[in-house]
CSV table of C-alpha atoms in Angstrom, one decimal:
chain,number,residue,atom,x,y,z
A,489,GLN,CA,-26.5,-54.1,-203.0
A,490,VAL,CA,-27.2,-55.3,-199.4
A,491,GLN,CA,-24.5,-57.4,-197.7
A,492,LEU,CA,-24.9,-59.2,-194.4
A,493,VAL,CA,-22.0,-60.5,-192.4
A,494,GLU,CA,-22.7,-62.8,-189.4
A,495,SER,CA,-20.3,-63.5,-186.5
A,496,GLY,CA,-20.3,-64.9,-183.0
A,497,GLY,CA,-20.9,-68.5,-183.6
A,498,GLY,CA,-18.9,-71.2,-182.0
A,499,SER,CA,-19.0,-74.3,-179.9
A,500,VAL,CA,-20.5,-74.2,-176.4
A,501,GLU,CA,-21.7,-76.7,-173.8
A,502,ALA,CA,-25.4,-77.2,-173.1
A,503,GLY,CA,-26.8,-74.5,-170.9
A,504,GLY,CA,-24.3,-72.0,-172.2
A,505,TYR,CA,-24.6,-68.6,-173.9
A,506,LEU,CA,-23.7,-67.1,-177.3
A,507,ARG,CA,-24.5,-63.8,-178.9
A,508,LEU,CA,-24.6,-63.6,-182.7
A,509,SER,CA,-24.1,-60.4,-184.6
A,510,CYS,CA,-25.0,-59.4,-188.1
A,511,VAL,CA,-23.7,-56.3,-189.7
A,512,VAL,CA,-25.6,-55.0,-192.6
A,513,SER,CA,-24.0,-52.8,-195.3
A,514,SER,CA,-27.0,-50.9,-196.6
A,515,ARG,CA,-28.0,-47.2,-196.5
A,516,THR,CA,-31.6,-48.4,-195.9
A,517,TYR,CA,-30.7,-50.8,-193.1
A,518,SER,CA,-33.0,-49.2,-190.6
A,519,ALA,CA,-36.0,-49.7,-192.9
A,520,ASN,CA,-35.5,-53.4,-193.1
A,521,CYS,CA,-37.2,-56.2,-191.3
A,522,MET,CA,-34.4,-58.3,-189.9
A,523,ALA,CA,-34.5,-62.0,-189.0
A,524,TRP,CA,-32.5,-65.0,-187.9
A,525,PHE,CA,-33.0,-68.4,-189.4
A,526,ARG,CA,-31.2,-71.7,-188.8
A,527,GLN,CA,-30.6,-74.9,-190.6
A,528,ALA,CA,-29.3,-78.2,-189.4
A,529,PRO,CA,-28.0,-80.9,-191.7
A,530,GLY,CA,-30.9,-82.7,-193.4
A,531,LYS,CA,-33.5,-80.3,-192.0
A,532,GLU,CA,-35.5,-77.4,-193.4
A,533,ARG,CA,-34.5,-73.8,-192.7
A,534,GLU,CA,-36.3,-72.8,-189.5
A,535,SER,CA,-37.4,-69.4,-188.4
A,536,VAL,CA,-35.7,-68.3,-185.1
A,537,ALA,CA,-36.6,-64.7,-184.6
A,538,ALA,CA,-37.5,-61.5,-186.4
A,539,ILE,CA,-37.5,-57.8,-185.5
A,540,TYR,CA,-39.4,-55.0,-187.1
A,541,ALA,CA,-37.6,-52.0,-188.7
A,542,GLY,CA,-38.3,-49.8,-185.7
A,543,GLY,CA,-37.3,-52.5,-183.2
A,544,GLY,CA,-40.5,-52.3,-181.3
A,545,ARG,CA,-41.9,-55.6,-182.4
A,546,THR,CA,-40.3,-59.0,-182.3
A,547,TYR,CA,-41.2,-62.5,-183.2
A,548,TYR,CA,-39.8,-65.8,-181.9
A,549,GLY,CA,-40.0,-69.4,-183.0
A,550,GLU,CA,-41.7,-71.7,-180.5
A,551,SER,CA,-38.5,-73.7,-179.9
A,552,VAL,CA,-36.5,-70.7,-178.8
A,553,LYS,CA,-39.1,-68.5,-177.1
A,554,ASP,CA,-38.0,-67.4,-173.6
A,555,ARG,CA,-34.4,-68.4,-174.3
A,556,PHE,CA,-33.3,-66.2,-177.3
A,557,SER,CA,-33.6,-62.5,-177.7
A,558,ILE,CA,-33.3,-60.5,-180.9
A,559,SER,CA,-32.3,-56.8,-180.9
A,560,ARG,CA,-31.0,-54.2,-183.3
A,561,ASP,CA,-28.8,-51.2,-183.1
A,562,ASN,CA,-29.7,-49.0,-186.1
A,563,ALA,CA,-26.8,-46.6,-185.4
A,564,LYS,CA,-24.4,-49.5,-186.0
A,565,ASN,CA,-26.4,-51.3,-188.7
A,566,THR,CA,-26.3,-54.4,-186.6
A,567,VAL,CA,-28.8,-57.0,-185.4
A,568,TYR,CA,-28.0,-59.3,-182.5
A,569,LEU,CA,-29.3,-62.7,-181.4
A,570,ALA,CA,-28.6,-63.5,-177.7
A,571,MET,CA,-29.0,-67.2,-177.0
A,572,ASN,CA,-29.3,-68.4,-173.5
A,573,SER,CA,-29.8,-71.9,-172.1
A,574,LEU,CA,-28.5,-73.5,-175.3
A,575,ARG,CA,-29.4,-77.1,-176.1
A,576,PRO,CA,-27.8,-79.6,-178.4
A,577,GLU,CA,-30.9,-79.3,-180.6
A,578,ASP,CA,-29.9,-75.6,-181.2
A,579,THR,CA,-26.9,-76.8,-183.2
A,580,ALA,CA,-27.2,-75.5,-186.7
A,581,MET,CA,-25.9,-72.9,-189.2
A,582,TYR,CA,-27.5,-69.6,-188.3
A,583,TYR,CA,-28.3,-67.1,-191.0
A,584,CYS,CA,-29.1,-63.4,-190.8
A,585,ALA,CA,-31.7,-62.1,-193.3
A,586,ALA,CA,-33.1,-58.8,-194.3
A,587,ASP,CA,-36.0,-57.6,-196.3
A,588,PRO,CA,-37.9,-54.3,-196.5
A,589,PHE,CA,-41.3,-55.9,-196.7
A,590,ALA,CA,-41.3,-59.2,-194.8
A,591,CYS,CA,-42.4,-57.9,-191.4
A,592,ARG,CA,-45.1,-55.6,-192.8
A,593,ALA,CA,-46.5,-58.5,-194.8
A,594,LEU,CA,-46.5,-60.6,-191.6
A,595,ASN,CA,-44.2,-63.1,-193.4
A,596,TYR,CA,-41.3,-62.8,-191.0
A,597,SER,CA,-41.2,-66.5,-190.3
A,598,ASP,CA,-41.1,-67.5,-194.0
A,599,PHE,CA,-37.5,-67.6,-195.3
A,600,ARG,CA,-38.8,-67.2,-198.8
A,601,SER,CA,-39.9,-63.7,-197.9
A,602,PHE,CA,-36.4,-62.4,-197.3
A,603,ALA,CA,-34.3,-61.1,-200.2
A,604,PHE,CA,-30.9,-60.7,-198.6
A,605,TRP,CA,-28.9,-63.2,-196.7
A,606,GLY,CA,-25.6,-63.6,-194.9
A,607,GLN,CA,-23.2,-66.5,-195.4
A,608,GLY,CA,-24.1,-68.0,-192.0
A,609,THR,CA,-22.3,-68.7,-188.7
A,610,GLN,CA,-22.1,-72.2,-187.2
A,611,VAL,CA,-23.4,-72.8,-183.7
A,612,THR,CA,-22.6,-76.1,-182.1
A,613,VAL,CA,-24.0,-77.1,-178.7
A,614,THR,CA,-22.4,-80.1,-177.0
A,615,SER,CA,-24.1,-82.2,-174.3
């Protein structure tokens, strides 16, 4: 069983910074494609970023490119999302996701490709 626990969300003013963390309880964590998605009320779940198992390749959604950065520490079974220059439109519930195959299949931006999910952490950006 794979469990994901997110933390680091909160309320911040526009232009501010937050770093989300996701701890994964899995002996095969390092082999998983990891990703962050977000969902605002009334909207579809949106791909934010993904990182390959080895950490060498990353992907970003167009709306967060050049502002957000995804990274992973395989020794700590943790993936991070550093969010700079936050905007009110970044307000959403942020979810961490894991799957052993999503990145290799180039489906890292499709939430349906991920088998394991955290409970989410709320990010609110005020103007």
